Amino acid sequence: DVVMTQSPLSLPVTLGQPASISCRSSQSLVYSDGDTYLNWFQQRPGQSPRRLIHKVSNRDSGVPDRFSGSGSGTDFTLKISRVEAEDVGVYYCMQGTHWPFTFGPGTKVDIK
Amino acid sequence: QVQLVQSGAEVKKPGASVRVSCKTSGYIFTDYDINWVRQATGQGLECMGWMNSDSGDTGFAQKFQGRVTMTRNTSISTAYMELSSLRSDDTAVYYCASPMFGYWGQGTLVTVSS
């Protein structure tokens, strides 16, 4: 199975400051169709996960533009340009290229 | 708007089976796979399997092979996940997600306890 790692696992941030989460996969996530199926999810306390980014860098509808995704191959990043209070939660990367699809362990974002 | 609405919480004894339903609306049910993900309390997310909503073909993570069944009723745009031979470590919130993990159900807490 593809192992997804994330760093850091805990990220205390100051409101209005940027934040960055790294995600690495144990093998390339480029699929045979040329696309890279790397998603980012946000899970607020007590809620279902919500997809923020699909295929590395495509922001989902309704997701604020302070969220951005980048990367390629095995190395990916989620950035929040200016953290707001509503961004508190756990962020997961997930690869949808190789079955079984696998999630990273999650990065807990909270406010300093 | 797309919605996935799951059945309510369940309490089961070890060795029993549980069936969770996922009623979808707002998109063409047969156009997208349904994925099932579970999350033990305070833990991360784990993919259990997928089902092609049109053909009914399924794929399961190895750890669930032989214990999980995924079915659907296309006439009511509803998917089902059944997990058998329940153990205490199956206690978790079970989610359905589609299309392409873009929308998730509200989750169904399954508690396995004697």
XYZ file of C-alpha atoms in Angstrom:
226
model
C 0.000 0.000 0.000
C 1.099 3.588 -0.624
C 2.185 5.201 2.625
C 1.286 8.846 3.056
C 3.251 10.911 5.555
C 2.501 14.437 6.706
C 4.492 17.054 8.551
C 4.085 18.588 10.934
C 1.505 16.531 12.790
C 0.648 19.512 14.978
C 0.647 23.096 13.765
C -0.123 25.950 16.169
C -0.643 29.091 14.130
C -1.219 32.773 14.752
C -4.359 34.277 13.270
C -3.578 36.100 10.050
C -0.280 34.285 9.550
C 0.458 31.714 6.829
C 0.581 27.966 7.398
C 1.987 25.128 5.351
C 1.511 21.345 5.534
C 3.713 18.872 3.712
C 2.520 15.513 2.388
C 4.760 12.835 0.911
C 3.865 9.530 -0.713
C 5.939 6.350 -0.808
C 5.532 6.150 -4.595
C 4.600 8.422 -7.441
C 0.948 9.448 -7.565
C 0.901 10.049 -11.315
C -1.827 7.840 -12.772
C -1.732 6.194 -16.189
C -4.042 8.919 -17.531
C -1.440 11.557 -16.656
C -3.373 13.028 -13.750
C -2.185 13.032 -10.155
C -4.916 12.075 -7.711
C -3.859 13.855 -4.565
C -6.625 15.380 -2.454
C -6.629 17.536 0.656
C -9.403 17.358 3.240
C -10.304 19.490 6.220
C -12.093 17.938 9.188
C -13.430 20.393 11.720
C -14.208 19.066 15.205
C -17.335 16.937 15.169
C -17.808 17.195 11.411
C -17.370 15.006 8.366
C -14.290 15.561 6.237
C -14.610 18.204 3.546
C -12.572 18.122 0.366
C -10.626 21.334 -0.169
C -8.330 20.465 -3.058
C -8.453 17.730 -5.696
C -5.839 16.635 -8.198
C -3.051 18.495 -6.377
C -4.102 22.082 -6.955
C -7.790 22.340 -7.910
C -9.739 24.176 -5.239
C -13.249 22.845 -4.629
C -16.306 25.044 -4.997
C -16.832 27.306 -1.993
C -13.314 26.845 -0.640
C -11.713 30.197 0.205
C -8.861 31.231 -2.055
C -6.501 31.448 0.924
C -6.169 27.658 0.504
C -3.836 26.437 -2.223
C -2.273 23.137 -3.168
C 0.900 22.383 -5.069
C 3.397 19.654 -5.755
C 4.102 16.748 -8.047
C 5.169 13.120 -8.061
C 5.602 12.265 -4.396
C 5.851 15.648 -2.731
C 2.867 17.915 -2.066
C 1.984 20.985 -0.028
C -1.161 22.634 1.283
C -0.817 26.304 2.100
C -3.122 28.659 3.961
C -2.131 32.217 3.134
C -3.699 33.805 6.231
C -5.135 31.536 8.892
C -8.596 32.338 10.199
C -10.321 30.970 13.301
C -12.597 28.760 11.191
C -9.552 26.921 9.808
C -9.019 25.045 13.076
C -9.236 21.301 12.528
C -7.340 18.338 11.163
C -6.057 18.320 7.600
C -5.520 15.090 5.686
C -3.919 14.374 2.359
C -5.224 11.355 0.475
C -3.974 9.565 -2.606
C -6.570 8.281 -5.050
C -4.150 6.877 -7.618
C -3.310 3.423 -6.234
C -5.843 1.093 -4.616
C -6.285 0.964 -1.677
C -6.554 4.700 -1.452
C -4.703 5.914 1.603
C -4.753 8.936 3.866
C -1.975 10.691 5.678
C -2.079 10.648 9.489
C -3.479 14.166 9.658
C -2.131 17.541 10.756
C -3.917 19.226 13.632
C -4.124 22.983 13.135
C -5.019 25.146 16.100
C -4.597 28.755 17.154
C -1.710 29.815 19.333
C -27.353 20.244 -4.255
C -25.489 17.021 -3.658
C -26.378 15.248 -0.434
C -25.435 11.928 1.090
C -27.600 10.969 4.074
C -26.635 7.960 6.151
C -28.609 5.748 8.491
C -28.498 6.204 12.239
C -26.162 4.980 14.929
C -25.983 1.275 15.702
C -24.925 -0.757 18.721
C -23.953 -4.353 17.993
C -22.540 -7.291 19.884
C -19.264 -8.924 18.878
C -19.795 -11.393 16.063
C -22.877 -9.638 14.722
C -23.266 -7.776 11.424
C -24.197 -4.192 10.699
C -25.617 -2.567 7.575
C -25.213 1.146 6.934
C -27.155 2.912 4.208
C -26.203 6.005 2.239
C -29.003 7.771 0.359
C -27.759 10.136 -2.311
C -29.379 13.016 -4.151
C -28.413 15.923 -6.348
C -26.404 13.978 -8.928
C -26.774 10.951 -11.161
C -26.170 8.062 -8.772
C -24.874 5.658 -11.387
C -22.279 8.095 -12.727
C -19.920 7.811 -9.757
C -18.432 5.251 -7.404
C -19.457 5.239 -3.771
C -16.533 5.055 -1.366
C -16.683 3.929 2.249
C -14.273 5.310 4.837
C -14.130 4.691 8.556
C -12.675 6.603 11.475
C -12.140 5.176 14.930
C -12.583 7.675 17.775
C -9.728 10.148 17.807
C -8.035 8.383 14.918
C -7.425 8.986 11.229
C -9.329 8.039 8.097
C -9.235 4.591 6.522
C -10.596 3.586 3.125
C -12.614 0.378 3.298
C -13.694 -0.029 -0.287
C -15.502 1.300 -3.312
C -18.483 0.299 -5.376
C -19.243 1.164 -8.969
C -22.802 2.421 -8.570
C -23.687 1.430 -12.137
C -22.275 -2.082 -12.459
C -22.129 -2.972 -8.778
C -18.468 -3.959 -9.090
C -16.596 -3.571 -5.830
C -13.074 -3.325 -4.494
C -12.085 -3.728 -0.874
C -9.022 -3.011 1.197
C -7.352 -6.293 2.077
C -8.056 -6.038 5.796
C -11.811 -6.068 5.115
C -11.835 -8.796 2.455
C -14.318 -11.487 3.364
C -16.103 -9.349 5.962
C -17.503 -6.452 3.947
C -20.245 -6.341 1.340
C -21.247 -3.289 -0.673
C -24.505 -3.163 -2.590
C -26.854 -0.601 -4.044
C -30.435 0.047 -5.066
C -30.262 2.287 -8.094
C -34.026 2.946 -8.082
C -33.635 4.893 -4.844
C -30.033 6.085 -5.338
C -28.919 4.349 -2.175
C -25.778 2.428 -1.344
C -25.274 -0.048 1.464
C -22.234 -1.285 3.336
C -22.474 -4.406 5.472
C -19.693 -5.457 7.819
C -19.869 -8.874 9.439
C -18.108 -10.697 12.295
C -17.868 -7.446 14.191
C -15.129 -6.957 16.769
C -14.606 -4.255 19.348
C -12.003 -2.594 17.142
C -14.650 -2.080 14.456
C -16.147 0.600 16.697
C -15.903 3.688 14.519
C -17.747 6.288 12.514
C -18.429 5.001 9.009
C -18.714 7.468 6.127
C -19.851 7.186 2.546
C -18.338 9.618 0.044
C -19.006 10.484 -3.596
C -18.511 11.761 -6.247
C -14.733 11.346 -6.129
C -14.775 12.055 -2.367
C -16.191 15.506 -3.092
C -19.189 15.002 -0.811
C -19.503 12.987 2.385
C -22.340 11.641 4.446
C -22.782 12.772 8.028
C -21.274 9.555 9.339
C -22.763 6.588 11.175
C -21.383 5.606 14.566
C -21.175 1.846 14.952
C -20.425 0.685 18.479
C -19.438 -2.930 19.048
C -19.790 -3.926 22.673
C -20.848 -6.952 24.655
